Amino acid sequence: MPKTKLLLMGSGAVLIVAVVVAAVFRGYGASAVEVRAGVAERRVYEDKVLATGKVETVNPADVVAPYAARLVSLKVKEGDRVAAGQSLGELDLADSEQSLREAEAAYNTARAELDQAYDEAKPERLAEAESALQASRAAAEAARKKLERYKYLLDQGAVSAAEYEEVEAAYSRAQAEEEGAAARLQALREGNTDRIKIQQARLKQAQVALDNARRMVDKGRLPAPIDGVVLQISAEVGSYLQPGAPILTIGNPDALEVVAEVSEQDIGGIAPGQDVDLNWAGAPGKTFKGKVSRVSPAVVRSGARESENVVKVYIEIIQGRQELKPGATVDAVIYRVKPHQTVLVPNEAVVGKGPNRTVFVIEDGRARRRAVTVGYSNELYTEIRSGIEPGKRVILNPKGLKDGQPVRETGGVKK
């Protein structure tokens, strides 16, 4: 074949290919959907809440005035270590000690009356009463017979009326003594059980009153409720205290926690076990470690900002107990999610709900659907745990897109 003809045929083939390629690109360009895109980036993700808290002892014990009285003395000072039951001071005990003396006297009286009731219930006392009744009956019978004899003598004129009346009076006395002996015996037989019960109840009441009086005297000596250290003294010696007035506080300085106030808008997601960083002005440059131990179930007014509603979060101090002091104000950083490297995409790129969702990426000018597993998210970004590599361009708001559909980026890339 002539060389000229071959060249013409080759040129024609090239022209045909060029026309086809151009037509294809014109078709792509005509049907491509304009989209905005972002980038899947490997970045540090964290979710933290800032709060202010106060260092407090765990389960502190307050010593308060048990009743109205003057504070006579204090035997301890702040920082002293004390043992449970140790007397920390003393109130004016004059009134309570007088009440104790009266309670002791009432108890002794009730005890004696019960002993007497028991004594009267003894068998020998009953035998004595029976013997007394028999003797009085015999005396009454003898007096009756004598009265009958004197009545006969009076009728015969052998005795005077005055003599008869004297014998008659003696008989009446003998009858009265018999009736009294019978009544005493009956009372012993029927009444001892009831009397003992009554005296037992009275003694029990007297014992309760005595115990209360002793307890009030003991409370007036201000015993320490727990082992610990005197953290704060709130009352002055010589002052008159009302019931419930605080005197001092005892706690264990080695058992500390932070009580932080978190705004109710930020409390979501905070849970026991989360890590906390603590910073105190008294130890500049140092960060102490803690963990959330519990979250209060109630929303309350802030102690520092009365117009704000807060939730109290209790933080166990893991590191720094020896340096942090009760009453110190600290800044707390509560990590709902600890800082970690991960892949993030803009929230607008994620389609669907639940952990398994969809993201469209741009590959060779086309939208490609990718199934992804998501993790944490905030108001801007969503964590991608699997399905997309860092650096991929992701389509924002891909509503209506189909897998493989031609796309063209507009408006730049969202960072």
mmCIF file of C-alpha atoms in Angstrom:
data_model
loop_
_atom_site.group_PDB
_atom_site.id
_atom_site.type_symbol
_atom_site.label_atom_id
_atom_site.label_comp_id
_atom_site.label_asym_id
_atom_site.label_seq_id
_atom_site.Cartn_x
_atom_site.Cartn_y
_atom_site.Cartn_z
ATOM 1 C CA MET A 1 0.000 0.000 0.000
ATOM 2 C CA PRO A 2 1.350 3.453 -0.844
ATOM 3 C CA LYS A 3 2.840 5.328 2.121
ATOM 4 C CA THR A 4 0.601 8.326 1.486
ATOM 5 C CA LYS A 5 -2.509 6.208 1.855
ATOM 6 C CA LEU A 6 -1.316 4.743 5.130
ATOM 7 C CA LEU A 7 -0.744 8.187 6.561
ATOM 8 C CA LEU A 8 -4.224 9.259 5.595
ATOM 9 C CA MET A 9 -5.759 6.203 7.213
ATOM 10 C CA GLY A 10 -3.797 6.769 10.431
ATOM 11 C CA SER A 11 -4.806 10.404 10.586
ATOM 12 C CA GLY A 12 -8.433 9.443 10.183
ATOM 13 C CA ALA A 13 -8.282 6.985 13.054
ATOM 14 C CA VAL A 14 -6.753 9.545 15.356
ATOM 15 C CA LEU A 15 -9.417 12.033 14.383
ATOM 16 C CA ILE A 16 -12.190 9.548 15.145
ATOM 17 C CA VAL A 17 -10.744 8.799 18.619
ATOM 18 C CA ALA A 18 -10.410 12.482 19.378
ATOM 19 C CA VAL A 19 -13.996 13.122 18.370
ATOM 20 C CA VAL A 20 -15.237 10.262 20.569
ATOM 21 C CA VAL A 21 -13.201 11.401 23.579
ATOM 22 C CA ALA A 22 -14.382 14.963 23.159
ATOM 23 C CA ALA A 23 -17.955 13.793 22.927
ATOM 24 C CA VAL A 24 -17.552 11.764 26.087
ATOM 25 C CA PHE A 25 -16.094 14.700 28.039
ATOM 26 C CA ARG A 26 -18.842 16.967 26.683
ATOM 27 C CA GLY A 27 -21.369 14.413 27.966
ATOM 28 C CA TYR A 28 -19.748 14.333 31.388
ATOM 29 C CA GLY A 29 -19.617 18.045 31.642
ATOM 30 C CA ALA A 30 -23.226 18.426 30.599
ATOM 31 C CA SER A 31 -24.573 15.961 33.197
ATOM 32 C CA ALA A 32 -22.157 16.650 36.106
ATOM 33 C CA VAL A 33 -23.773 17.863 39.356
ATOM 34 C CA GLU A 34 -22.165 20.796 41.099
ATOM 35 C CA VAL A 35 -21.235 19.922 44.707
ATOM 36 C CA ARG A 36 -19.346 21.409 47.631
ATOM 37 C CA ALA A 37 -16.752 19.233 49.260
ATOM 38 C CA GLY A 38 -14.775 18.843 52.450
ATOM 39 C CA VAL A 39 -11.764 16.765 53.376
ATOM 40 C CA ALA A 40 -11.470 13.731 55.647
ATOM 41 C CA GLU A 41 -8.614 14.688 57.965
ATOM 42 C CA ARG A 42 -6.707 12.913 60.709
ATOM 43 C CA ARG A 43 -6.896 15.230 63.676
ATOM 44 C CA VAL A 44 -7.033 15.200 67.472
ATOM 45 C CA TYR A 45 -10.582 14.843 68.734
ATOM 46 C CA GLU A 46 -11.679 15.565 72.302
ATOM 47 C CA ASP A 47 -14.828 16.575 74.122
ATOM 48 C CA LYS A 48 -14.302 18.441 77.371
ATOM 49 C CA VAL A 49 -16.257 20.567 79.831
ATOM 50 C CA LEU A 50 -14.723 23.343 81.909
ATOM 51 C CA ALA A 51 -15.961 23.833 85.463
ATOM 52 C CA THR A 52 -14.962 25.353 88.784
ATOM 53 C CA GLY A 53 -14.925 23.248 91.933
ATOM 54 C CA LYS A 54 -13.909 23.212 95.571
ATOM 55 C CA VAL A 55 -11.741 20.685 97.372
ATOM 56 C CA GLU A 56 -13.702 19.078 100.211
ATOM 57 C CA THR A 57 -13.138 16.238 102.640
ATOM 58 C CA VAL A 58 -15.106 13.073 102.010
ATOM 59 C CA ASN A 59 -17.841 12.651 104.636
ATOM 60 C CA PRO A 60 -16.793 15.435 107.021
ATOM 61 C CA ALA A 61 -18.430 15.574 110.458
ATOM 62 C CA ASP A 62 -19.766 18.779 111.988
ATOM 63 C CA VAL A 63 -19.893 19.242 115.760
ATOM 64 C CA VAL A 64 -22.875 21.438 116.670
ATOM 65 C CA ALA A 65 -24.433 22.722 119.877
ATOM 66 C CA PRO A 66 -26.842 20.036 121.193
ATOM 67 C CA TYR A 67 -28.847 22.641 123.116
ATOM 68 C CA ALA A 68 -28.784 26.342 123.914
ATOM 69 C CA ALA A 69 -25.800 27.086 126.138
ATOM 70 C CA ARG A 70 -22.641 29.134 126.453
ATOM 71 C CA LEU A 71 -19.417 27.691 125.040
ATOM 72 C CA VAL A 72 -17.154 27.495 128.099
ATOM 73 C CA SER A 73 -14.008 26.015 126.558
ATOM 74 C CA LEU A 74 -12.374 24.439 123.502
ATOM 75 C CA LYS A 75 -9.650 21.855 124.021
ATOM 76 C CA VAL A 76 -8.428 21.678 120.400
ATOM 77 C CA LYS A 77 -7.273 23.963 117.617
ATOM 78 C CA GLU A 78 -7.382 23.715 113.824
ATOM 79 C CA GLY A 79 -5.037 21.030 112.568
ATOM 80 C CA ASP A 80 -5.184 18.894 115.728
ATOM 81 C CA ARG A 81 -5.755 15.185 115.214
ATOM 82 C CA VAL A 82 -8.548 13.773 117.400
ATOM 83 C CA ALA A 83 -10.028 10.368 118.202
ATOM 84 C CA ALA A 84 -13.697 9.426 118.165
ATOM 85 C CA GLY A 85 -15.257 10.093 121.574
ATOM 86 C CA GLN A 86 -12.566 12.541 122.666
ATOM 87 C CA SER A 87 -13.901 15.657 124.430
ATOM 88 C CA LEU A 88 -13.262 18.657 122.183
ATOM 89 C CA GLY A 89 -14.576 21.312 124.545
ATOM 90 C CA GLU A 90 -17.353 22.003 127.005
ATOM 91 C CA LEU A 91 -20.612 23.888 127.155
ATOM 92 C CA ASP A 92 -22.052 25.375 130.354
ATOM 93 C CA LEU A 93 -23.227 22.185 132.096
ATOM 94 C CA ALA A 94 -25.007 23.734 135.112
ATOM 95 C CA ASP A 95 -28.541 23.147 133.830
ATOM 96 C CA SER A 96 -27.878 19.726 132.333
ATOM 97 C CA GLU A 97 -26.077 18.499 135.464
ATOM 98 C CA GLN A 98 -29.004 19.685 137.635
ATOM 99 C CA SER A 99 -31.365 17.786 135.348
ATOM 100 C CA LEU A 100 -29.134 14.737 135.750
ATOM 101 C CA ARG A 101 -29.309 14.934 139.552
ATOM 102 C CA GLU A 102 -33.100 15.185 139.437
ATOM 103 C CA ALA A 103 -33.306 12.239 137.046
ATOM 104 C CA GLU A 104 -31.078 10.155 139.320
ATOM 105 C CA ALA A 105 -33.296 10.948 142.334
ATOM 106 C CA ALA A 106 -36.458 10.036 140.423
ATOM 107 C CA TYR A 107 -34.870 6.794 139.294
ATOM 108 C CA ASN A 108 -33.841 5.856 142.834
ATOM 109 C CA THR A 109 -37.386 6.523 144.096
ATOM 110 C CA ALA A 110 -38.926 4.383 141.362
ATOM 111 C CA ARG A 111 -36.422 1.625 142.097
ATOM 112 C CA ALA A 112 -37.290 1.659 145.813
ATOM 113 C CA GLU A 113 -41.040 1.549 145.124
ATOM 114 C CA LEU A 114 -40.620 -1.408 142.821
ATOM 115 C CA ASP A 115 -38.491 -3.201 145.420
ATOM 116 C CA GLN A 116 -41.235 -2.585 147.976
ATOM 117 C CA ALA A 117 -43.838 -4.013 145.614
ATOM 118 C CA TYR A 118 -41.674 -7.090 145.085
ATOM 119 C CA ASP A 119 -41.191 -7.404 148.869
ATOM 120 C CA GLU A 120 -44.904 -7.288 149.512
ATOM 121 C CA ALA A 121 -45.447 -10.000 146.947
ATOM 122 C CA LYS A 122 -43.177 -12.456 148.770
ATOM 123 C CA PRO A 123 -44.908 -15.622 150.162
ATOM 124 C CA GLU A 124 -43.881 -14.813 153.729
ATOM 125 C CA ARG A 125 -45.679 -11.456 153.514
ATOM 126 C CA LEU A 126 -48.812 -13.262 152.401
ATOM 127 C CA ALA A 127 -48.441 -15.738 155.277
ATOM 128 C CA GLU A 128 -48.067 -12.854 157.710
ATOM 129 C CA ALA A 129 -51.291 -11.313 156.413
ATOM 130 C CA GLU A 130 -53.135 -14.623 156.717
ATOM 131 C CA SER A 131 -51.908 -15.042 160.316
ATOM 132 C CA ALA A 132 -52.997 -11.499 161.129
ATOM 133 C CA LEU A 133 -56.455 -12.226 159.728
ATOM 134 C CA GLN A 134 -56.791 -15.396 161.774
ATOM 135 C CA ALA A 135 -55.744 -13.572 164.957
ATOM 136 C CA SER A 136 -58.175 -10.726 164.316
ATOM 137 C CA ARG A 137 -60.992 -13.214 163.668
ATOM 138 C CA ALA A 138 -60.254 -15.009 166.945
ATOM 139 C CA ALA A 139 -60.205 -11.693 168.803
ATOM 140 C CA ALA A 140 -63.499 -10.666 167.195
ATOM 141 C CA GLU A 141 -65.111 -14.004 168.123
ATOM 142 C CA ALA A 142 -63.946 -13.664 171.742
ATOM 143 C CA ALA A 143 -65.286 -10.094 171.843
ATOM 144 C CA ARG A 144 -68.656 -11.303 170.458
ATOM 145 C CA LYS A 145 -69.000 -13.994 173.118
ATOM 146 C CA LYS A 146 -68.083 -11.532 175.849
ATOM 147 C CA LEU A 147 -70.674 -9.117 174.500
ATOM 148 C CA GLU A 148 -73.347 -11.858 174.608
ATOM 149 C CA ARG A 149 -72.428 -12.684 178.234
ATOM 150 C CA TYR A 150 -72.569 -9.025 179.256
ATOM 151 C CA LYS A 151 -75.942 -8.675 177.556
ATOM 152 C CA TYR A 152 -77.257 -11.484 179.741
ATOM 153 C CA LEU A 153 -75.716 -9.932 182.869
ATOM 154 C CA LEU A 154 -77.149 -6.547 181.953
ATOM 155 C CA ASP A 155 -80.617 -8.091 181.692
ATOM 156 C CA GLN A 156 -80.089 -9.683 185.142
ATOM 157 C CA GLY A 157 -78.923 -6.378 186.598
ATOM 158 C CA ALA A 158 -75.504 -7.813 187.386
ATOM 159 C CA VAL A 159 -73.586 -5.160 185.374
ATOM 160 C CA SER A 160 -74.174 -1.531 184.681
ATOM 161 C CA ALA A 161 -75.099 -0.065 181.327
ATOM 162 C CA ALA A 162 -71.714 1.689 181.196
ATOM 163 C CA GLU A 163 -69.896 -1.617 181.607
ATOM 164 C CA TYR A 164 -71.984 -3.159 178.841
ATOM 165 C CA GLU A 165 -71.299 -0.253 176.456
ATOM 166 C CA GLU A 166 -67.560 -0.590 177.067
ATOM 167 C CA VAL A 167 -67.678 -4.278 176.066
ATOM 168 C CA GLU A 168 -69.846 -3.414 173.060
ATOM 169 C CA ALA A 169 -67.268 -0.821 171.880
ATOM 170 C CA ALA A 170 -64.485 -3.382 172.250
ATOM 171 C CA TYR A 171 -66.434 -5.776 170.031
ATOM 172 C CA SER A 172 -66.863 -3.088 167.349
ATOM 173 C CA ARG A 173 -63.119 -2.447 167.368
ATOM 174 C CA ALA A 174 -62.415 -6.167 167.024
ATOM 175 C CA GLN A 175 -64.786 -6.379 164.051
ATOM 176 C CA ALA A 176 -63.050 -3.419 162.357
ATOM 177 C CA GLU A 177 -59.636 -5.012 162.871
ATOM 178 C CA GLU A 178 -60.911 -8.255 161.350
ATOM 179 C CA GLU A 179 -62.293 -6.441 158.316
ATOM 180 C CA GLY A 180 -59.010 -4.504 157.876
ATOM 181 C CA ALA A 181 -56.928 -7.678 158.048
ATOM 182 C CA ALA A 182 -59.194 -9.339 155.492
ATOM 183 C CA ALA A 183 -58.889 -6.341 153.158
ATOM 184 C CA ARG A 184 -55.096 -6.313 153.455
ATOM 185 C CA LEU A 185 -54.917 -10.007 152.663
ATOM 186 C CA GLN A 186 -57.222 -9.572 149.672
ATOM 187 C CA ALA A 187 -55.101 -6.677 148.403
ATOM 188 C CA LEU A 188 -51.959 -8.763 148.648
ATOM 189 C CA ARG A 189 -53.622 -11.640 146.809
ATOM 190 C CA GLU A 190 -55.143 -9.577 143.990
ATOM 191 C CA GLY A 191 -53.216 -6.334 143.784
ATOM 192 C CA ASN A 192 -49.524 -7.242 143.855
ATOM 193 C CA THR A 193 -49.309 -8.163 140.168
ATOM 194 C CA ASP A 194 -50.862 -4.884 139.014
ATOM 195 C CA ARG A 195 -48.774 -2.842 141.412
ATOM 196 C CA ILE A 196 -45.577 -4.495 140.228
ATOM 197 C CA LYS A 197 -46.493 -3.764 136.598
ATOM 198 C CA ILE A 198 -47.178 -0.123 137.432
ATOM 199 C CA GLN A 199 -43.899 0.248 139.313
ATOM 200 C CA GLN A 200 -41.999 -1.485 136.508
ATOM 201 C CA ALA A 201 -43.418 1.002 133.988
ATOM 202 C CA ARG A 202 -42.499 3.927 136.240
ATOM 203 C CA LEU A 203 -38.967 2.594 136.656
ATOM 204 C CA LYS A 204 -38.616 2.212 132.886
ATOM 205 C CA GLN A 205 -39.697 5.814 132.359
ATOM 206 C CA ALA A 206 -37.246 6.947 135.026
ATOM 207 C CA GLN A 207 -34.458 4.978 133.304
ATOM 208 C CA VAL A 208 -35.192 6.665 129.958
ATOM 209 C CA ALA A 209 -35.159 10.089 131.598
ATOM 210 C CA LEU A 210 -31.885 9.255 133.361
ATOM 211 C CA ASP A 211 -30.269 8.048 130.120
ATOM 212 C CA ASN A 212 -31.369 11.224 128.337
ATOM 213 C CA ALA A 213 -29.997 13.399 131.130
ATOM 214 C CA ARG A 214 -26.662 11.586 131.042
ATOM 215 C CA ARG A 215 -26.591 11.878 127.258
ATOM 216 C CA MET A 216 -27.146 15.635 127.414
ATOM 217 C CA VAL A 217 -24.260 16.020 129.860
ATOM 218 C CA ASP A 218 -22.048 13.898 127.606
ATOM 219 C CA LYS A 219 -23.053 15.943 124.545
ATOM 220 C CA GLY A 220 -22.215 19.098 126.451
ATOM 221 C CA ARG A 221 -18.621 17.855 126.634
ATOM 222 C CA LEU A 222 -18.562 17.911 122.792
ATOM 223 C CA PRO A 223 -17.284 14.406 121.961
ATOM 224 C CA ALA A 224 -15.580 13.912 118.566
ATOM 225 C CA PRO A 225 -17.936 11.929 116.281
ATOM 226 C CA ILE A 226 -15.103 10.409 114.188
ATOM 227 C CA ASP A 227 -11.345 10.007 114.025
ATOM 228 C CA GLY A 228 -9.795 12.820 112.023
ATOM 229 C CA VAL A 229 -8.322 16.294 112.017
ATOM 230 C CA VAL A 230 -9.966 19.539 113.132
ATOM 231 C CA LEU A 231 -10.437 21.351 109.827
ATOM 232 C CA GLN A 232 -12.329 24.420 110.973
ATOM 233 C CA ILE A 233 -13.451 26.088 114.213
ATOM 234 C CA SER A 234 -16.622 28.129 113.763
ATOM 235 C CA ALA A 235 -17.501 29.288 117.306
ATOM 236 C CA GLU A 236 -15.724 31.448 119.870
ATOM 237 C CA VAL A 237 -15.288 30.560 123.537
ATOM 238 C CA GLY A 238 -17.731 32.586 125.625
ATOM 239 C CA SER A 239 -20.352 32.912 122.902
ATOM 240 C CA TYR A 240 -23.936 31.791 123.548
ATOM 241 C CA LEU A 241 -24.945 29.115 121.060
ATOM 242 C CA GLN A 242 -28.384 28.144 119.856
ATOM 243 C CA PRO A 243 -29.237 24.468 119.226
ATOM 244 C CA GLY A 244 -27.599 23.303 115.999
ATOM 245 C CA ALA A 245 -25.079 26.158 115.856
ATOM 246 C CA PRO A 246 -21.806 24.929 114.247
ATOM 247 C CA ILE A 247 -18.818 24.686 116.580
ATOM 248 C CA LEU A 248 -16.175 22.873 114.530
ATOM 249 C CA THR A 249 -15.666 20.479 111.614
ATOM 250 C CA ILE A 250 -13.652 17.260 111.615
ATOM 251 C CA GLY A 251 -12.495 15.386 108.541
ATOM 252 C CA ASN A 252 -9.799 13.209 107.066
ATOM 253 C CA PRO A 253 -7.407 15.447 105.087
ATOM 254 C CA ASP A 254 -6.177 12.378 103.213
ATOM 255 C CA ALA A 255 -9.684 11.614 101.907
ATOM 256 C CA LEU A 256 -10.402 14.534 99.588
ATOM 257 C CA GLU A 257 -12.677 15.090 96.622
ATOM 258 C CA VAL A 258 -13.556 17.972 94.355
ATOM 259 C CA VAL A 259 -17.161 19.109 94.128
ATOM 260 C CA ALA A 260 -17.537 20.926 90.800
ATOM 261 C CA GLU A 261 -20.526 22.871 89.526
ATOM 262 C CA VAL A 262 -21.366 22.130 85.889
ATOM 263 C CA SER A 263 -23.927 24.184 83.997
ATOM 264 C CA GLU A 264 -27.052 22.186 83.246
ATOM 265 C CA GLN A 265 -26.477 22.906 79.527
ATOM 266 C CA ASP A 266 -23.130 21.053 79.674
ATOM 267 C CA ILE A 267 -23.994 18.133 81.952
ATOM 268 C CA GLY A 268 -25.033 15.787 79.133
ATOM 269 C CA GLY A 269 -22.539 12.974 78.605
ATOM 270 C CA ILE A 270 -20.709 13.428 81.919
ATOM 271 C CA ALA A 271 -20.536 10.089 83.719
ATOM 272 C CA PRO A 272 -18.556 8.298 86.458
ATOM 273 C CA GLY A 273 -15.122 7.091 85.394
ATOM 274 C CA GLN A 274 -14.291 10.005 83.090
ATOM 275 C CA ASP A 275 -10.837 11.587 83.431
ATOM 276 C CA VAL A 276 -10.454 15.064 84.911
ATOM 277 C CA ASP A 277 -7.546 17.529 84.942
ATOM 278 C CA LEU A 278 -7.382 19.776 88.020
ATOM 279 C CA ASN A 279 -5.482 23.051 88.330
ATOM 280 C CA TRP A 280 -5.026 25.064 91.524
ATOM 281 C CA ALA A 281 -3.605 28.556 91.852
ATOM 282 C CA GLY A 282 -1.726 27.395 94.937
ATOM 283 C CA ALA A 283 0.355 25.047 92.782
ATOM 284 C CA PRO A 284 0.978 26.994 89.547
ATOM 285 C CA GLY A 285 2.131 24.964 86.584
ATOM 286 C CA LYS A 286 0.908 21.673 88.026
ATOM 287 C CA THR A 287 -1.987 19.596 86.774
ATOM 288 C CA PHE A 288 -3.515 17.061 89.140
ATOM 289 C CA LYS A 289 -5.425 14.021 87.952
ATOM 290 C CA GLY A 290 -8.895 12.940 88.964
ATOM 291 C CA LYS A 291 -11.901 10.883 87.896
ATOM 292 C CA VAL A 292 -15.618 11.562 88.044
ATOM 293 C CA SER A 293 -16.970 9.462 90.924
ATOM 294 C CA ARG A 294 -20.637 10.441 90.791
ATOM 295 C CA VAL A 295 -23.035 12.977 89.321
ATOM 296 C CA SER A 296 -25.782 14.530 91.420
ATOM 297 C CA PRO A 297 -29.297 13.624 90.229
ATOM 298 C CA ALA A 298 -30.608 17.134 90.985
ATOM 299 C CA VAL A 299 -30.262 20.555 89.387
ATOM 300 C CA VAL A 300 -29.626 23.309 91.943
ATOM 301 C CA ARG A 301 -28.785 26.987 92.060
ATOM 302 C CA SER A 302 -25.097 27.714 91.813
ATOM 303 C CA GLY A 303 -23.392 28.651 95.059
ATOM 304 C CA ALA A 304 -21.103 31.073 93.217
ATOM 305 C CA ARG A 305 -23.502 32.305 90.532
ATOM 306 C CA GLU A 306 -27.014 32.503 91.943
ATOM 307 C CA SER A 307 -28.614 33.146 88.549
ATOM 308 C CA GLU A 308 -27.287 29.885 87.061
ATOM 309 C CA ASN A 309 -28.634 26.364 87.427
ATOM 310 C CA VAL A 310 -25.942 23.735 87.892
ATOM 311 C CA VAL A 311 -25.424 20.054 88.589
ATOM 312 C CA LYS A 312 -22.828 19.004 91.154
ATOM 313 C CA VAL A 313 -20.176 16.618 89.875
ATOM 314 C CA TYR A 314 -18.042 14.773 92.447
ATOM 315 C CA ILE A 315 -14.443 14.111 91.421
ATOM 316 C CA GLU A 316 -12.098 11.646 93.095
ATOM 317 C CA ILE A 317 -8.565 13.016 93.362
ATOM 318 C CA ILE A 318 -6.225 10.380 91.925
ATOM 319 C CA GLN A 319 -2.999 12.358 92.128
ATOM 320 C CA GLY A 320 -2.362 15.460 94.245
ATOM 321 C CA ARG A 321 -4.004 14.630 97.580
ATOM 322 C CA GLN A 322 -0.895 15.681 99.479
ATOM 323 C CA GLU A 323 -0.788 19.126 97.853
ATOM 324 C CA LEU A 324 -4.445 20.063 97.442
ATOM 325 C CA LYS A 325 -6.023 21.436 100.602
ATOM 326 C CA PRO A 326 -9.622 21.381 101.850
ATOM 327 C CA GLY A 327 -11.412 24.556 100.800
ATOM 328 C CA ALA A 328 -9.167 25.223 97.779
ATOM 329 C CA THR A 329 -10.856 26.430 94.575
ATOM 330 C CA VAL A 330 -9.754 24.506 91.477
ATOM 331 C CA ASP A 331 -10.390 24.631 87.740
ATOM 332 C CA ALA A 332 -11.594 21.280 86.429
ATOM 333 C CA VAL A 333 -11.412 19.998 82.858
ATOM 334 C CA ILE A 334 -13.782 17.036 82.531
ATOM 335 C CA TYR A 335 -13.132 14.872 79.466
ATOM 336 C CA ARG A 336 -16.294 13.380 78.107
ATOM 337 C CA VAL A 337 -13.990 12.069 75.356
ATOM 338 C CA LYS A 338 -10.237 11.841 75.924
ATOM 339 C CA PRO A 339 -7.964 13.415 73.248
ATOM 340 C CA HIS A 340 -7.106 10.899 70.511
ATOM 341 C CA GLN A 341 -6.047 10.854 66.851
ATOM 342 C CA THR A 342 -8.882 9.957 64.504
ATOM 343 C CA VAL A 343 -10.403 10.706 61.087
ATOM 344 C CA LEU A 344 -12.927 13.553 61.061
ATOM 345 C CA VAL A 345 -15.329 14.734 58.385
ATOM 346 C CA PRO A 346 -17.781 17.659 58.405
ATOM 347 C CA ASN A 347 -21.175 16.676 59.773
ATOM 348 C CA GLU A 348 -22.825 17.695 56.462
ATOM 349 C CA ALA A 349 -21.023 14.823 54.721
ATOM 350 C CA VAL A 350 -22.654 12.068 56.784
ATOM 351 C CA VAL A 351 -25.940 10.510 55.650
ATOM 352 C CA GLY A 352 -28.184 8.277 57.754
ATOM 353 C CA LYS A 353 -28.604 7.431 61.428
ATOM 354 C CA GLY A 354 -27.003 5.031 63.879
ATOM 355 C CA PRO A 355 -23.401 3.804 63.872
ATOM 356 C CA ASN A 356 -23.463 2.585 60.244
ATOM 357 C CA ARG A 357 -23.894 5.462 57.810
ATOM 358 C CA THR A 358 -22.948 6.640 54.341
ATOM 359 C CA VAL A 359 -20.478 9.189 53.001
ATOM 360 C CA PHE A 360 -19.977 10.160 49.322
ATOM 361 C CA VAL A 361 -16.381 10.717 48.227
ATOM 362 C CA ILE A 362 -15.127 12.204 44.947
ATOM 363 C CA GLU A 363 -13.074 9.852 42.782
ATOM 364 C CA ASP A 364 -12.195 10.640 39.142
ATOM 365 C CA GLY A 365 -14.959 13.208 38.885
ATOM 366 C CA ARG A 366 -17.651 10.882 40.148
ATOM 367 C CA ALA A 367 -19.517 10.463 43.444
ATOM 368 C CA ARG A 368 -18.697 7.183 45.123
ATOM 369 C CA ARG A 369 -20.799 5.863 48.008
ATOM 370 C CA ARG A 370 -18.848 4.618 51.018
ATOM 371 C CA ALA A 371 -20.313 2.752 53.980
ATOM 372 C CA VAL A 372 -18.704 4.095 57.144
ATOM 373 C CA THR A 373 -18.727 3.417 60.866
ATOM 374 C CA VAL A 374 -19.016 6.590 62.909
ATOM 375 C CA GLY A 375 -17.973 7.364 66.460
ATOM 376 C CA TYR A 376 -18.115 10.605 68.405
ATOM 377 C CA SER A 377 -19.434 13.851 67.009
ATOM 378 C CA ASN A 378 -19.757 17.473 68.013
ATOM 379 C CA GLU A 379 -21.412 20.509 66.507
ATOM 380 C CA LEU A 380 -18.958 20.523 63.547
ATOM 381 C CA TYR A 381 -17.374 17.133 62.936
ATOM 382 C CA THR A 382 -18.094 13.409 63.033
ATOM 383 C CA GLU A 383 -15.503 10.761 63.777
ATOM 384 C CA ILE A 384 -15.076 8.087 61.069
ATOM 385 C CA ARG A 385 -13.778 4.859 62.559
ATOM 386 C CA SER A 386 -13.768 2.850 59.334
ATOM 387 C CA GLY A 387 -14.646 3.226 55.651
ATOM 388 C CA ILE A 388 -12.646 6.336 54.611
ATOM 389 C CA GLU A 389 -8.944 7.103 54.581
ATOM 390 C CA PRO A 390 -7.538 10.507 55.509
ATOM 391 C CA GLY A 391 -7.259 12.923 52.575
ATOM 392 C CA LYS A 392 -10.411 11.821 50.783
ATOM 393 C CA ARG A 393 -12.649 14.591 49.486
ATOM 394 C CA VAL A 394 -16.177 14.141 50.849
ATOM 395 C CA ILE A 395 -19.321 15.654 49.377
ATOM 396 C CA LEU A 396 -21.330 17.951 51.628
ATOM 397 C CA ASN A 397 -25.117 17.600 51.745
ATOM 398 C CA PRO A 398 -25.175 14.803 49.114
ATOM 399 C CA LYS A 399 -28.957 14.597 49.013
ATOM 400 C CA GLY A 400 -30.191 12.953 45.803
ATOM 401 C CA LEU A 401 -26.748 11.821 44.599
ATOM 402 C CA LYS A 402 -26.275 8.362 43.164
ATOM 403 C CA ASP A 403 -23.243 6.167 43.261
ATOM 404 C CA GLY A 404 -21.108 6.843 40.169
ATOM 405 C CA GLN A 405 -22.864 10.070 39.215
ATOM 406 C CA PRO A 406 -20.548 12.719 37.635
ATOM 407 C CA VAL A 407 -19.906 15.681 39.921
ATOM 408 C CA ARG A 408 -18.052 18.960 39.704
ATOM 409 C CA GLU A 409 -16.761 20.794 42.800
ATOM 410 C CA THR A 410 -17.768 24.419 43.279
ATOM 411 C CA GLY A 411 -17.204 26.934 46.022
ATOM 412 C CA GLY A 412 -13.928 25.486 47.232
ATOM 413 C CA VAL A 413 -13.229 22.875 49.826
ATOM 414 C CA LYS A 414 -14.599 23.172 53.354
ATOM 415 C CA LYS A 415 -11.944 22.745 55.988
#
